[in-house]
Short mmCIF file of C-alpha atoms in Angstrom, two decimals:
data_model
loop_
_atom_site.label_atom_id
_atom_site.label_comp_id
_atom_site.label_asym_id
_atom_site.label_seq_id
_atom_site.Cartn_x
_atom_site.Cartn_y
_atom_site.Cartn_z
CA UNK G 1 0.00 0.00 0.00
CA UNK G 2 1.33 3.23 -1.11
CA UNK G 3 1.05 6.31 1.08
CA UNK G 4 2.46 10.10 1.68
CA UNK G 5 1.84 12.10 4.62
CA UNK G 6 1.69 15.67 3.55
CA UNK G 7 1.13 19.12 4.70
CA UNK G 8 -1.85 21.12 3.40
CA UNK G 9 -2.15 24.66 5.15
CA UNK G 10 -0.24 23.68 8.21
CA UNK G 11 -2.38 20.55 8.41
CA UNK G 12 -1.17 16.93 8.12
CA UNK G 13 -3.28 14.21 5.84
CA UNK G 14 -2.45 10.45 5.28
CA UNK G 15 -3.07 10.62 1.49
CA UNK G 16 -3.83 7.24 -0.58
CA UNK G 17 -3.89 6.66 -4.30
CA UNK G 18 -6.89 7.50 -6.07
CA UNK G 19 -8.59 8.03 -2.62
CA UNK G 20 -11.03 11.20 -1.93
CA UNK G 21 -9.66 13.68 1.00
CA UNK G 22 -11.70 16.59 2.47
CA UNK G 23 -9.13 19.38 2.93
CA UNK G 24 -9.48 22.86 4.11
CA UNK G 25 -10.32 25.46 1.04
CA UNK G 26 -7.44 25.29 -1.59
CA UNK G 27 -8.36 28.78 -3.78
CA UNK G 28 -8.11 26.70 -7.08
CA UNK G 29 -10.67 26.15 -9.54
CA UNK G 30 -12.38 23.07 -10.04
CA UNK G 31 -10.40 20.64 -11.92
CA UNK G 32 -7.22 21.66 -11.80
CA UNK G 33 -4.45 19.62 -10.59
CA UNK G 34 -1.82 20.92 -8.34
CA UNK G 35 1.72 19.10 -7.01
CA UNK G 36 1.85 18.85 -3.12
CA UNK G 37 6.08 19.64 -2.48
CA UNK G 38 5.53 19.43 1.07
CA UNK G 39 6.01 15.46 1.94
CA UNK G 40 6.90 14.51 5.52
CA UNK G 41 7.13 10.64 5.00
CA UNK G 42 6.26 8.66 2.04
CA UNK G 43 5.56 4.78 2.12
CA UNK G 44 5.48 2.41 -0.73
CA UNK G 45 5.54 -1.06 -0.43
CA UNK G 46 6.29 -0.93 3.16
CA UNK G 47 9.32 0.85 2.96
CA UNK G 48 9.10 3.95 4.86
CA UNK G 49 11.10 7.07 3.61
CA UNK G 50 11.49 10.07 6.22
CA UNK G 51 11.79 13.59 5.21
CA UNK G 52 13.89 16.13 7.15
CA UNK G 53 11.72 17.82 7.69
CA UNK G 54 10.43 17.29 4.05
CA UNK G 55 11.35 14.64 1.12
CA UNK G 56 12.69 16.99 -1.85
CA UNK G 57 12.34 14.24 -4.33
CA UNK G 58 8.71 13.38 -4.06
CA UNK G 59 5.59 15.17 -4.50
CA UNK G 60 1.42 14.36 -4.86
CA UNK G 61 -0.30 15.22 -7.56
CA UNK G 62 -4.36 15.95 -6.83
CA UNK G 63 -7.03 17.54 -8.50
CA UNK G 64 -9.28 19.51 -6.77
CA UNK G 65 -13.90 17.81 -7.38
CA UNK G 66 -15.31 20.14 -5.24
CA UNK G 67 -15.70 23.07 -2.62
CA UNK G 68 -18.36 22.32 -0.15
CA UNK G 69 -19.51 24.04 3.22
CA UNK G 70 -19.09 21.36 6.59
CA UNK G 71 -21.40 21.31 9.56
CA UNK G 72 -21.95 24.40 11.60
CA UNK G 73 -20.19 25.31 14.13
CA UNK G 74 -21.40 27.02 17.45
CA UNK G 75 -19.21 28.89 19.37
CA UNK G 76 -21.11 30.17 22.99
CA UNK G 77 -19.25 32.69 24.77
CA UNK G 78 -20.31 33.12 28.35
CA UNK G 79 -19.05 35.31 32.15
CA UNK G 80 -20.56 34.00 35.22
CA UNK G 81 -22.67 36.52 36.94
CA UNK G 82 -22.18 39.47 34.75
CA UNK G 83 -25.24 39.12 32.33
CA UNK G 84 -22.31 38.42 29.31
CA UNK G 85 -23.64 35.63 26.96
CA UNK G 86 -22.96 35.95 22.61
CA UNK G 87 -23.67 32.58 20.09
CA UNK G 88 -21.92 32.77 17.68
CA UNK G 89 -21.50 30.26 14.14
CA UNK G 90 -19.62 29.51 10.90
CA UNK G 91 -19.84 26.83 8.37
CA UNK G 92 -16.04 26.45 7.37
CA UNK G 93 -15.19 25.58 3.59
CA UNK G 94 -13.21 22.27 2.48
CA UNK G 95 -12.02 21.22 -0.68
CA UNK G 96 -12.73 17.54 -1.80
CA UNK G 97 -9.37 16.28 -3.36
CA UNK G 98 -8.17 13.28 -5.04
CA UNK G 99 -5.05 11.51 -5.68
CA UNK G 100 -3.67 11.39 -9.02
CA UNK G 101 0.04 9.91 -8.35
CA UNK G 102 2.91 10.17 -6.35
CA UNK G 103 5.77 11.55 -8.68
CA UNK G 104 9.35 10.23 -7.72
CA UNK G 105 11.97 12.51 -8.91
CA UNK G 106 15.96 10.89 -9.58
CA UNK G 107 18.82 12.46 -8.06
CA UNK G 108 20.70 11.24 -11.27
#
């Protein structure tokens, strides 16, 4: 089983081959493909490769399906005794990506 782990906007994700990730909002249009540079450790037939912190000679290539809005979410702000009470919400925006391949560069 081939895997990378990756960074996406300061976030890590365990990305698979041809497998569908939900990522937050990459300002891309729909449909275009983009390389991921920023590989921490990439796996492929069980043998682990590390990064320092990042592997120079591999990247992921994904295309970007979709922009979609997640659940809501509440934030309740609250002081004890003072009469201090604000709801707040947001719907945050993720990107639906998928795998394309994992390009392996030679240091030939």
């Amino acid at each position: 089983m081939t895997y990378a782990i990756v960074n996406i906007q300061g976030k890590q994700f365990k990305l698979f081959e041809n497998k569908y990730v939900y990522v937050p909002h990459i300002s891309m249009n729909l449909g275009d493909r983009i390389f991921l540079n920023q590989v921490f450790l990439f796996s492929k037939k069980g043998i682990p490769l590390l990064g320092d912190p990042f592997l120079e000679n591999i990247s992921v290539q994904v295309e970007i399906l979709q922009h979609i809005k997640g659940n809501k979410i509440i934030i309740f702000k609250k002081k004890r005794r003072k009469g201090y009470k604000v709801k707040n919400g947001f719907r945050p925006i993720f990107s639906k990506i998928k795998v394309i391949s994992f390009l392996e560069k030679n240091n030939n």
